[in-house]
Amino acid sequence: MSKYWSEVVRTIEPYVPGEQPQVDGLIKLNTNESPYPPSPEVNRVLSQEVVDRLRFYPDPNATELRQSIARYYDLDAGYVFAGNSSDEVLAQTFMAFFQQEQPLLFPDITYGFYPVYCQLFGIESKKIPLTEDFTLGLEQYRQANGGIIFPNPNAPTGQLTPLEAIEALLVDNTESVVVVDEAYIDFGGASAVSLLERFENLLVVQTFSKSRALAGMRVGFALGNPALIEGLERVKNSFNSYPLDAIAQLAAQAAMEDRDYFDQCCRKVIATRVTTIDALVQLGFDVLPSQANFVMAKPPAHITAKHMAEKLRERKIIVRYFAKPRISDYLRISIGTDEQMQQLLVCVREILELTGVAE
Ligand SMILES: *Cc1c(COP(=O)(O)O)cnc(C)c1O
């Protein structure tokens, strides 16, 4: 605490990211990263082209990257905004669209950055409870609002909201911006991009951090009507005109262009998710349905989620535990490689056996 801090810095509760341990040999299943390396094309462009370019400022508009994203989604490049991580694109989105008279609506159990951005930017919010079975219950969002945001699939629950429900919400909600945060959409969901032509107040946000294996590069993007994109550009150009460095632009573009590799990695994660869920259920876990690259799993009654997380950590496997209402009985486990998940299951079985009788 310092007397020089402004009011907002004194009172804000900053987001706490999952641990990035500086220890070798851990199986890291706590922050939903890709278990596979980036496309080999990323390697190629970085070694040849990039060093020469570093004395120049990068393209402030990330034109080629945006064109490449636009091609992937069969959109005009005017529908694409690129930023230095989707967290930053979300922050710009909150600034551009959510500072309104009415509160922003988002789920009570959701991505932890939303309430932080509300505090940072002085935005009123109203949390809408997930239903009993952890679905969004979008019918509850039909009320006065200054904006709506939710991840699809939701985080950290992993459940997918069907496109028809999002479409029905958009039909009723035309006076504020609806943001669908699709950080995990590539692992089995249908993107709301297909609704962009019909709904000028829809913004879809995605990231290169999960399905495109570039969490260390920090690249995210938003897709929406050109008038919304222009709003984001006005925010960007009032803070930092060059949010994406030259290396990030090249790497992200190379990853975007390599569709075969991307499809292959997503398919592998999905297949591993299916076998992991089956195995956890066999071991007595209660697992929420997931269309993401992680699962929410509740251990059998004789051991708490927190205790299981600690015991796994002793065996060099880190998973995420949230000491929060409604989800504190669950562990969030990122989907790693088949080998990593085998290792996880061996350890889980051992922990269950060791704790089964005594506790
Ligand atoms: C991981 C995640 C992000 C952040 O992605 P970055 O591009 O790495 O900042 C945003 N939203 C949700 C729901 C996420 O899980």
Coordinates of C-alpha atoms and ligand atoms in Angstrom, one line a residue:
M1 CA 0.0 0.0 0.0
S2 CA 1.3 3.4 -0.9
K3 CA -0.2 6.9 -0.4
Y4 CA 0.5 7.5 -4.1
W5 CA -1.9 4.8 -5.3
S6 CA -5.1 6.0 -6.9
E7 CA -8.5 4.9 -5.4
V8 CA -9.0 2.1 -8.0
V9 CA -5.5 0.7 -7.5
R10 CA -6.1 0.7 -3.7
T11 CA -9.4 -1.2 -3.9
I12 CA -9.1 -3.5 -6.9
E13 CA -8.6 -7.2 -6.5
P14 CA -6.3 -8.2 -9.4
Y15 CA -6.8 -11.4 -11.3
V16 CA -4.6 -14.3 -10.1
P17 CA -3.3 -16.4 -13.0
G18 CA -2.7 -20.2 -12.6
E19 CA 0.8 -21.0 -11.5
Q20 CA 3.7 -21.1 -14.0
P21 CA 6.2 -23.1 -12.0
Q22 CA 9.9 -22.6 -12.6
V23 CA 10.5 -26.2 -12.0
D24 CA 11.5 -28.9 -14.5
G25 CA 9.8 -32.3 -14.9
L26 CA 6.3 -31.3 -13.8
I27 CA 3.2 -32.4 -15.7
K28 CA 1.4 -29.2 -16.1
L29 CA -2.4 -29.5 -16.3
N30 CA -3.4 -26.3 -14.6
T31 CA -3.7 -23.5 -17.2
N32 CA -5.3 -25.1 -20.3
E33 CA -2.3 -24.7 -22.5
S34 CA -1.7 -27.0 -25.5
P35 CA 0.3 -30.1 -24.8
Y36 CA 1.6 -30.0 -28.3
P37 CA 4.2 -27.5 -29.7
P38 CA 3.1 -24.7 -32.1
S39 CA 3.0 -25.5 -35.9
P40 CA 6.4 -26.2 -37.4
E41 CA 5.6 -23.2 -39.7
V42 CA 6.0 -20.9 -36.7
N43 CA 9.5 -22.1 -36.2
R44 CA 10.3 -21.5 -39.9
V45 CA 9.1 -17.9 -40.0
L46 CA 10.7 -17.0 -36.7
S47 CA 14.1 -18.2 -37.6
Q48 CA 14.4 -16.6 -41.1
E49 CA 12.4 -13.4 -41.3
V50 CA 12.0 -11.7 -38.0
V51 CA 15.3 -10.4 -36.7
D52 CA 15.8 -8.2 -39.7
R53 CA 12.5 -6.5 -39.0
L54 CA 13.0 -5.7 -35.4
R55 CA 14.5 -2.2 -35.8
F56 CA 11.3 -1.1 -37.5
Y57 CA 7.9 -0.6 -35.7
P58 CA 5.6 -3.4 -36.6
D59 CA 2.5 -3.0 -38.7
P60 CA 0.1 -1.1 -36.3
N61 CA -2.9 -2.8 -37.9
A62 CA -1.5 -6.4 -38.1
T63 CA -2.8 -6.4 -41.7
E64 CA -1.6 -9.7 -42.9
L65 CA -2.5 -11.5 -39.7
R66 CA -6.0 -10.0 -39.8
Q67 CA -6.3 -11.1 -43.5
S68 CA -5.3 -14.6 -42.6
I69 CA -7.8 -14.8 -39.7
A70 CA -10.5 -13.3 -42.1
R71 CA -9.7 -16.0 -44.7
Y72 CA -10.0 -18.7 -42.1
Y73 CA -13.5 -17.5 -41.2
D74 CA -14.5 -16.4 -44.6
L75 CA -15.0 -12.8 -43.5
D76 CA -13.9 -9.4 -44.8
A77 CA -10.8 -8.2 -43.0
G78 CA -12.9 -5.3 -41.7
Y79 CA -14.5 -7.8 -39.4
V80 CA -11.3 -8.6 -37.6
F81 CA -9.5 -6.8 -34.7
A82 CA -6.2 -8.3 -33.4
G83 CA -4.6 -7.6 -30.0
N84 CA -1.8 -8.6 -27.6
S85 CA -3.7 -11.6 -26.0
S86 CA -7.4 -12.0 -25.8
D87 CA -7.2 -10.7 -22.2
E88 CA -6.2 -7.4 -23.7
V89 CA -8.8 -7.5 -26.4
L90 CA -11.4 -8.2 -23.7
A91 CA -10.1 -5.2 -21.7
Q92 CA -10.5 -3.0 -24.8
T93 CA -13.9 -4.5 -25.4
F94 CA -15.0 -3.5 -21.8
M95 CA -13.7 0.0 -22.4
A96 CA -15.3 0.4 -25.8
F97 CA -18.7 -1.0 -25.1
F98 CA -19.5 -1.7 -21.5
Q99 CA -19.2 1.6 -19.7
Q100 CA -23.0 2.2 -19.8
E101 CA -25.8 3.2 -17.5
Q102 CA -27.1 -0.3 -17.1
P103 CA -25.1 -3.2 -15.5
L104 CA -23.0 -5.7 -17.5
L105 CA -24.4 -9.2 -17.2
F106 CA -22.2 -12.3 -16.9
P107 CA -22.4 -15.7 -15.2
D108 CA -21.7 -16.1 -11.4
I109 CA -19.2 -18.8 -12.2
T110 CA -17.1 -17.7 -15.1
Y111 CA -13.7 -16.3 -16.3
G112 CA -12.1 -14.4 -13.4
F113 CA -11.0 -11.5 -15.4
Y114 CA -14.5 -10.1 -16.1
P115 CA -15.1 -8.8 -12.5
V116 CA -11.5 -7.4 -12.4
Y117 CA -12.1 -5.4 -15.6
C118 CA -15.4 -4.1 -14.2
Q119 CA -13.5 -2.8 -11.1
L120 CA -10.7 -1.3 -13.2
F121 CA -13.0 0.5 -15.6
G122 CA -15.8 1.4 -13.0
I123 CA -18.4 -0.8 -14.7
E124 CA -21.5 -2.0 -12.8
S125 CA -22.1 -5.7 -13.1
K126 CA -24.8 -8.2 -12.3
K127 CA -23.9 -11.9 -11.9
I128 CA -26.4 -14.3 -13.3
P129 CA -26.3 -17.7 -11.5
L130 CA -25.6 -20.8 -13.5
T131 CA -28.4 -23.3 -13.4
E132 CA -28.3 -26.4 -11.1
D133 CA -26.5 -28.4 -13.9
F134 CA -24.0 -25.6 -14.5
T135 CA -25.4 -24.4 -17.8
L136 CA -25.7 -20.7 -18.5
G137 CA -29.5 -20.4 -18.6
L138 CA -29.5 -17.7 -21.2
E139 CA -33.2 -17.0 -20.6
Q140 CA -32.2 -15.2 -17.4
Y141 CA -30.3 -12.6 -19.5
R142 CA -33.4 -11.1 -20.9
Q143 CA -33.4 -8.0 -18.6
A144 CA -32.1 -4.4 -18.8
N145 CA -28.4 -4.4 -19.4
G146 CA -25.4 -2.4 -20.6
G147 CA -23.9 -5.5 -22.2
I148 CA -23.6 -9.3 -21.9
I149 CA -20.5 -11.4 -21.8
F150 CA -19.9 -15.1 -21.4
P151 CA -17.4 -17.7 -22.5
N152 CA -18.5 -20.5 -24.8
P153 CA -17.7 -23.1 -23.7
N154 CA -17.9 -21.6 -20.2
A155 CA -14.8 -21.5 -18.1
P156 CA -14.0 -23.1 -15.7
T157 CA -17.0 -25.5 -16.2
G158 CA -16.3 -26.5 -19.8
Q159 CA -19.9 -26.7 -20.8
L160 CA -21.0 -25.6 -24.3
T161 CA -24.0 -23.4 -24.9
P162 CA -25.8 -24.3 -28.1
L163 CA -25.7 -21.7 -30.9
E164 CA -29.5 -21.7 -31.1
A165 CA -29.7 -20.4 -27.5
I166 CA -27.2 -17.6 -28.4
E167 CA -29.2 -16.7 -31.5
A168 CA -32.4 -16.5 -29.5
L169 CA -30.8 -14.2 -27.0
L170 CA -29.5 -12.0 -29.8
V171 CA -33.0 -11.8 -31.4
D172 CA -34.3 -10.3 -28.1
N173 CA -31.2 -8.3 -27.1
T174 CA -30.5 -5.7 -29.7
E175 CA -29.6 -2.5 -27.7
S176 CA -26.3 -3.6 -26.1
V177 CA -23.2 -5.5 -27.2
V178 CA -23.2 -9.3 -26.6
V179 CA -19.6 -10.8 -26.4
V180 CA -19.0 -14.5 -26.8
D181 CA -15.6 -15.3 -25.5
E182 CA -14.6 -18.4 -27.5
A183 CA -11.2 -19.2 -26.0
Y184 CA -12.1 -23.0 -26.1
I185 CA -14.5 -23.1 -29.1
D186 CA -12.1 -25.2 -31.3
F187 CA -12.4 -28.2 -29.0
G188 CA -15.8 -29.3 -30.2
G189 CA -18.2 -26.3 -30.3
A190 CA -19.8 -24.3 -33.1
S191 CA -18.5 -20.7 -33.3
A192 CA -21.0 -17.8 -33.2
V193 CA -19.1 -16.3 -36.1
S194 CA -21.9 -17.7 -38.3
L195 CA -24.3 -15.2 -36.6
L196 CA -22.1 -12.1 -37.3
E197 CA -23.9 -11.2 -40.6
R198 CA -27.3 -11.1 -38.9
F199 CA -26.4 -9.4 -35.6
E200 CA -24.5 -6.1 -35.7
N201 CA -24.1 -6.1 -31.8
L202 CA -22.4 -9.5 -31.6
L203 CA -18.6 -9.6 -30.9
V204 CA -16.8 -13.0 -30.9
V205 CA -13.4 -13.0 -29.0
Q206 CA -10.8 -15.8 -29.6
T207 CA -7.2 -16.5 -28.6
F208 CA -4.1 -18.2 -30.0
S209 CA -3.2 -19.4 -26.5
K210 CA -5.1 -22.6 -26.3
S211 CA -6.0 -24.4 -29.6
R212 CA -3.1 -22.8 -31.5
A213 CA -0.4 -23.5 -28.9
L214 CA 0.9 -19.9 -28.6
A215 CA 0.2 -18.9 -25.0
G216 CA 3.7 -17.5 -24.7
M217 CA 3.2 -15.3 -27.7
R218 CA 0.1 -13.4 -26.4
V219 CA -2.2 -13.0 -29.4
G220 CA -5.9 -12.7 -29.4
F221 CA -8.6 -11.3 -31.7
A222 CA -12.1 -10.1 -32.0
L223 CA -14.6 -10.7 -34.9
G224 CA -17.6 -8.4 -35.4
N225 CA -19.3 -5.9 -37.5
P226 CA -16.9 -3.2 -38.8
A227 CA -18.6 -0.6 -36.7
L228 CA -17.7 -2.5 -33.5
I229 CA -14.2 -3.2 -34.8
E230 CA -13.8 0.5 -35.4
G231 CA -14.8 1.1 -31.7
L232 CA -12.0 -1.3 -30.6
E233 CA -9.5 0.4 -32.9
R234 CA -10.3 3.8 -31.3
V235 CA -9.5 2.4 -27.9
K236 CA -6.3 0.7 -29.2
N237 CA -5.1 3.9 -30.8
S238 CA -5.7 5.8 -27.6
F239 CA -3.4 3.6 -25.6
N240 CA -0.8 1.7 -27.7
S241 CA -0.9 1.8 -31.5
Y242 CA 1.4 -1.2 -31.8
P243 CA 0.1 -3.8 -29.4
L244 CA 1.3 -6.7 -31.5
D245 CA 5.0 -7.0 -32.0
A246 CA 6.5 -8.1 -35.3
I247 CA 7.4 -11.6 -34.0
A248 CA 3.9 -12.2 -32.7
Q249 CA 2.3 -11.1 -36.0
L250 CA 4.4 -13.5 -38.0
A251 CA 4.1 -16.4 -35.6
A252 CA 0.3 -16.1 -35.3
Q253 CA -0.1 -15.8 -39.0
A254 CA 2.0 -18.9 -39.6
A255 CA -0.1 -20.8 -37.0
M256 CA -3.4 -19.6 -38.6
E257 CA -2.3 -20.7 -42.1
D258 CA -1.4 -24.2 -41.0
R259 CA -4.9 -25.7 -40.8
D260 CA -3.9 -29.3 -41.1
Y261 CA -1.7 -29.2 -38.0
F262 CA -4.3 -27.2 -36.1
D263 CA -7.0 -29.7 -36.9
Q264 CA -4.8 -32.6 -36.0
C265 CA -3.9 -31.1 -32.6
C266 CA -7.6 -30.3 -31.8
R267 CA -8.6 -33.8 -32.8
K268 CA -6.0 -35.3 -30.5
V269 CA -7.1 -33.2 -27.5
I270 CA -10.7 -34.1 -28.1
A271 CA -9.9 -37.9 -28.3
T272 CA -7.8 -37.6 -25.1
R273 CA -10.6 -35.8 -23.3
V274 CA -13.0 -38.6 -24.1
T275 CA -10.7 -41.3 -22.7
T276 CA -9.8 -39.2 -19.7
I277 CA -13.4 -38.6 -18.8
D278 CA -14.2 -42.3 -19.1
A279 CA -11.3 -43.2 -16.9
L280 CA -12.2 -40.6 -14.2
V281 CA -15.8 -41.8 -14.1
Q282 CA -14.6 -45.4 -13.7
L283 CA -12.6 -44.2 -10.7
G284 CA -15.7 -42.7 -9.1
F285 CA -15.3 -39.1 -10.2
D286 CA -18.3 -36.9 -11.1
V287 CA -17.3 -35.2 -14.4
L288 CA -19.1 -32.3 -16.0
P289 CA -19.7 -32.6 -19.7
S290 CA -16.9 -30.7 -21.5
Q291 CA -16.4 -29.3 -24.9
A292 CA -13.1 -27.6 -23.9
N293 CA -9.5 -28.7 -23.4
F294 CA -10.1 -29.3 -19.7
V295 CA -12.5 -31.1 -17.5
M296 CA -14.1 -30.3 -14.2
A297 CA -14.0 -33.4 -12.1
K298 CA -15.3 -34.0 -8.5
P299 CA -13.4 -36.8 -6.7
P300 CA -15.3 -39.6 -4.8
A301 CA -16.7 -38.6 -1.5
H302 CA -13.9 -39.8 0.8
I303 CA -11.3 -37.3 -0.5
T304 CA -11.7 -33.5 -1.0
A305 CA -10.7 -31.8 -4.3
K306 CA -8.2 -29.7 -2.4
H307 CA -6.6 -32.7 -0.8
M308 CA -6.4 -34.5 -4.1
A309 CA -4.8 -31.5 -5.7
E310 CA -2.2 -31.4 -2.9
K311 CA -1.4 -35.1 -3.3
L312 CA -1.1 -34.8 -7.1
R313 CA 1.3 -31.9 -6.6
E314 CA 3.5 -34.1 -4.4
R315 CA 3.6 -36.4 -7.4
K316 CA 4.6 -33.5 -9.7
I317 CA 1.3 -33.1 -11.4
I318 CA -0.4 -29.7 -11.1
V319 CA -4.1 -29.2 -11.6
R320 CA -6.3 -26.2 -10.8
Y321 CA -8.3 -25.9 -7.6
F322 CA -10.7 -23.0 -7.0
A323 CA -11.7 -22.2 -3.4
K324 CA -15.0 -20.7 -4.6
P325 CA -18.7 -21.4 -3.9
R326 CA -20.3 -24.2 -6.0
I327 CA -17.0 -25.3 -7.6
S328 CA -14.8 -26.0 -4.6
D329 CA -15.7 -29.7 -4.8
Y330 CA -14.1 -29.9 -8.3
L331 CA -10.7 -30.0 -9.8
R332 CA -10.1 -28.4 -13.2
I333 CA -7.8 -30.7 -15.2
S334 CA -6.3 -29.5 -18.5
I335 CA -6.1 -32.2 -21.2
G336 CA -2.5 -33.1 -21.8
T337 CA -1.0 -35.7 -24.1
D338 CA -2.2 -39.3 -23.7
E339 CA 1.0 -40.1 -21.8
Q340 CA 0.5 -37.3 -19.4
M341 CA -3.1 -38.3 -18.7
Q342 CA -2.0 -41.9 -18.2
Q343 CA 0.4 -40.6 -15.6
L344 CA -2.3 -38.5 -14.0
L345 CA -4.6 -41.6 -13.8
V346 CA -1.9 -43.8 -12.3
C347 CA -1.4 -41.1 -9.5
V348 CA -5.1 -40.6 -9.0
R349 CA -5.6 -44.3 -8.5
E350 CA -2.7 -44.5 -6.1
I351 CA -4.0 -41.5 -4.1
L352 CA -7.5 -43.0 -3.9
E353 CA -6.2 -46.3 -2.7
L354 CA -4.0 -44.7 0.0
T355 CA -6.8 -42.5 1.3
G356 CA -9.7 -44.9 0.8
V357 CA -9.6 -46.8 4.1
A358 CA -7.9 -44.4 6.4
E359 CA -10.0 -41.2 5.8
Ligands
LIG1 C1 -7.5 -18.4 -21.4 C2 -8.7 -17.5 -21.5 C3 -8.6 -16.2 -22.0 C4 -7.2 -15.5 -22.2 O1 -6.5 -15.9 -23.3 P1 -5.2 -15.1 -23.6 O2 -5.3 -14.8 -25.1 O3 -4.1 -16.0 -23.3 O4 -5.2 -13.8 -22.8 C5 -9.7 -15.5 -22.2 N1 -10.9 -16.0 -21.9 C6 -11.1 -17.2 -21.4 C7 -12.4 -17.7 -21.0 C8 -9.9 -18.0 -21.2 O5 -10.0 -19.2 -20.6

